Tab-separated table of C-alpha atoms in Angstrom:
chain	number	residue	atom	x	y	z
B	1	UNK	CA	-55.068	19.043	116.768
B	2	UNK	CA	-53.484	20.353	119.829
B	3	UNK	CA	-50.955	18.657	122.295
B	4	UNK	CA	-51.928	18.061	125.890
B	5	UNK	CA	-49.952	19.864	128.623
B	6	UNK	CA	-48.336	16.524	129.685
B	7	UNK	CA	-47.172	15.725	126.177
B	8	UNK	CA	-45.648	19.191	125.765
B	9	UNK	CA	-43.789	18.737	129.142
B	10	UNK	CA	-42.441	15.361	127.934
B	11	UNK	CA	-41.270	16.913	124.660
B	12	UNK	CA	-39.618	19.882	126.403
B	13	UNK	CA	-37.801	17.486	128.918
B	14	UNK	CA	-36.530	15.275	125.984
B	15	UNK	CA	-35.340	18.389	124.121
B	16	UNK	CA	-33.323	19.468	127.048
B	17	UNK	CA	-31.792	16.243	127.491
B	18	UNK	CA	-30.837	15.983	123.864
B	19	UNK	CA	-29.178	19.486	124.097
B	20	UNK	CA	-27.253	18.416	127.386
B	21	UNK	CA	-26.171	15.076	125.636
B	22	UNK	CA	-24.974	16.976	122.539
B	23	UNK	CA	-23.163	19.557	124.652
B	24	UNK	CA	-21.523	16.767	126.654
B	25	UNK	CA	-20.368	14.935	123.527
B	26	UNK	CA	-18.981	18.162	121.973
B	27	UNK	CA	-17.032	18.629	125.201
B	28	UNK	CA	-15.608	15.078	125.163
B	29	UNK	CA	-14.587	15.239	121.529
B	30	UNK	CA	-12.826	18.614	122.149
B	31	UNK	CA	-10.908	17.191	124.955
B	32	UNK	CA	-9.873	14.125	123.138
B	33	UNK	CA	-8.695	15.971	120.079
B	34	UNK	CA	-6.742	18.580	122.151
B	35	UNK	CA	-4.978	15.818	124.155
B	36	UNK	CA	-4.449	13.529	121.138
B	37	UNK	CA	-0.708	12.898	120.403
B	38	UNK	CA	0.829	14.751	117.521
B	39	UNK	CA	0.936	12.728	114.405
B	40	UNK	CA	4.015	12.439	112.419
B	41	UNK	CA	3.878	13.113	108.705
B	42	UNK	CA	3.868	10.502	105.978
B	43	UNK	CA	6.500	9.851	103.360
B	44	UNK	CA	5.567	8.697	99.892
B	45	UNK	CA	7.703	6.169	98.054
B	46	UNK	CA	7.406	5.245	94.392
B	47	UNK	CA	9.059	2.757	92.033
B	48	UNK	CA	7.906	0.605	89.015
B	49	UNK	CA	4.490	2.266	88.887
B	50	UNK	CA	3.794	1.425	92.459
B	51	UNK	CA	3.389	3.867	95.547
B	52	UNK	CA	3.339	3.291	99.189
B	53	UNK	CA	2.771	5.523	102.063
B	54	UNK	CA	5.603	5.206	104.663
B	55	UNK	CA	4.324	5.819	108.193
B	56	UNK	CA	6.775	6.986	110.787
B	57	UNK	CA	7.950	5.440	114.032
B	58	UNK	CA	10.279	6.615	116.765
B	59	UNK	CA	13.745	5.067	117.481
B	60	UNK	CA	16.461	5.546	119.992
B	61	UNK	CA	20.225	6.003	119.329
B	62	UNK	CA	20.639	2.227	119.188
B	63	UNK	CA	17.845	1.850	116.646
B	64	UNK	CA	15.211	0.307	119.065
B	65	UNK	CA	12.070	1.374	117.648
B	66	UNK	CA	8.401	1.847	118.792
B	67	UNK	CA	5.535	1.847	116.352
B	68	UNK	CA	7.717	1.494	113.408
B	69	UNK	CA	5.975	-0.238	110.626
B	70	UNK	CA	8.466	-0.910	107.787
B	71	UNK	CA	6.862	-0.138	104.423
B	72	UNK	CA	7.503	-2.677	101.543
B	73	UNK	CA	8.074	-1.637	97.997
B	74	UNK	CA	10.061	-3.961	95.669
B	75	UNK	CA	12.624	-2.209	93.592
B	76	UNK	CA	14.204	-4.195	90.790
B	77	UNK	CA	18.081	-3.723	90.362
B	78	UNK	CA	18.796	-0.898	87.909
B	79	UNK	CA	15.425	0.780	88.712
B	80	UNK	CA	15.432	3.956	91.003
B	81	UNK	CA	13.358	4.552	94.114
B	82	UNK	CA	11.769	8.069	94.366
B	83	UNK	CA	10.626	9.396	97.730
B	84	UNK	CA	8.585	12.450	98.312
B	85	UNK	CA	8.713	14.283	101.611
B	86	UNK	CA	6.085	16.565	103.125
B	87	UNK	CA	7.242	20.031	104.184
B	88	UNK	CA	7.261	18.917	107.968
B	89	UNK	CA	10.297	16.808	107.106
B	90	UNK	CA	11.856	18.670	104.080
B	91	UNK	CA	11.985	22.086	105.862
B	92	UNK	CA	14.005	20.550	108.660
B	93	UNK	CA	17.292	18.687	108.970
B	94	UNK	CA	17.021	14.985	107.924
B	95	UNK	CA	19.260	12.115	106.851
B	96	UNK	CA	18.633	9.644	104.048
B	97	UNK	CA	20.259	6.165	104.877
B	98	UNK	CA	20.511	3.652	101.995
B	99	UNK	CA	21.645	-0.004	101.925
B	100	UNK	CA	22.702	-1.686	98.642
B	101	UNK	CA	23.779	-5.300	98.053
B	102	UNK	CA	25.821	-6.878	95.360
B	103	UNK	CA	23.902	-10.082	94.048
B	104	UNK	CA	27.108	-11.484	92.647
B	105	UNK	CA	29.270	-11.292	95.771
B	106	UNK	CA	26.716	-11.032	98.702
B	107	UNK	CA	28.576	-7.783	99.852
B	108	UNK	CA	26.256	-5.204	101.537
B	109	UNK	CA	27.133	-1.437	101.267
B	110	UNK	CA	25.662	1.357	103.418
B	111	UNK	CA	25.552	5.027	102.934
B	112	UNK	CA	23.954	8.173	104.028
B	113	UNK	CA	23.484	11.795	103.082
B	114	UNK	CA	22.412	14.693	105.370
B	115	UNK	CA	19.954	17.371	103.977
B	116	UNK	CA	19.444	20.945	105.373
B	117	UNK	CA	16.096	22.705	105.654
B	118	UNK	CA	14.382	23.206	102.327
B	119	UNK	CA	17.191	21.705	100.330
B	120	UNK	CA	14.922	19.231	98.609
B	121	UNK	CA	11.272	17.955	98.890
B	122	UNK	CA	11.828	14.778	96.981
B	123	UNK	CA	14.803	12.480	96.443
B	124	UNK	CA	15.700	9.816	93.750
B	125	UNK	CA	17.881	6.874	94.838
B	126	UNK	CA	19.398	5.603	91.711
B	127	UNK	CA	20.700	1.968	91.339
B	128	UNK	CA	22.745	0.169	88.725
B	129	UNK	CA	22.049	-3.152	87.054
B	130	UNK	CA	24.617	-4.893	89.234
B	131	UNK	CA	23.355	-3.667	92.513
B	132	UNK	CA	20.216	-4.243	94.579
B	133	UNK	CA	18.676	-1.526	96.733
B	134	UNK	CA	17.909	-3.390	100.047
B	135	UNK	CA	16.348	-0.612	102.108
B	136	UNK	CA	16.035	3.153	102.850
B	137	UNK	CA	15.563	4.854	106.109
B	138	UNK	CA	14.807	8.477	106.567
B	139	UNK	CA	15.728	9.952	109.976
B	140	UNK	CA	15.176	13.463	111.652
B	141	UNK	CA	17.261	14.580	114.476
B	142	UNK	CA	16.414	13.323	117.945
B	143	UNK	CA	14.384	15.161	120.558
B	144	UNK	CA	14.851	13.668	123.973
B	145	UNK	CA	16.704	10.657	123.007
B	146	UNK	CA	14.149	9.572	120.340
B	147	UNK	CA	14.068	10.384	116.622
B	148	UNK	CA	11.250	10.047	113.861
B	149	UNK	CA	12.181	7.347	111.498
B	150	UNK	CA	10.681	6.198	108.144
B	151	UNK	CA	11.724	2.898	106.770
B	152	UNK	CA	11.200	1.091	103.412
B	153	UNK	CA	12.177	-2.529	102.586
B	154	UNK	CA	12.841	-2.744	98.862
B	155	UNK	CA	14.349	-6.253	98.191
B	156	UNK	CA	12.076	-7.964	95.663
B	157	UNK	CA	10.700	-11.396	96.606
B	158	UNK	CA	10.612	-10.889	100.336
B	159	UNK	CA	7.390	-11.033	102.381
B	160	UNK	CA	6.635	-7.712	104.062
B	161	UNK	CA	7.492	-7.722	107.700
B	162	UNK	CA	3.762	-7.014	108.523
B	163	UNK	CA	2.745	-10.241	106.638
B	164	UNK	CA	5.178	-12.621	108.202
B	165	UNK	CA	3.768	-15.217	110.560
B	166	UNK	CA	4.332	-14.933	114.189
B	167	UNK	CA	7.032	-17.205	115.766
């Protein structure tokens, strides 16, 4: 069974259109990927058999933040929090900020520790039976007034910020 000349021309035109469309799609995808914003690395937090990925946001020096999603991982008093950092963070300067509370007195204590490039790739935040870890923030140095920030809310019994109803 042979095709007529008209059918052959139609198939040739359809083939050319398909090739042009595929080439155009490849060009568009290449441009979108090339111009896509650089993604920030993800920190992993672990406690009591649960793991969460902590996405980064950026904050200015007054802690006004953009695109910061605070991760929620309840940590019981006396239980440590472990955090694993990708090399993009660990091989640079970074700071660990912690906030503890005393359930008996209501006092809140804050502390921080600065880390140098390659010093550690994971960190354990210990707690005692009489103190509650409230939250942890990891910060990198700022570039142009903004710094990457990773935040974890750890107080058990709270509703994660992402699940709170809008007011």
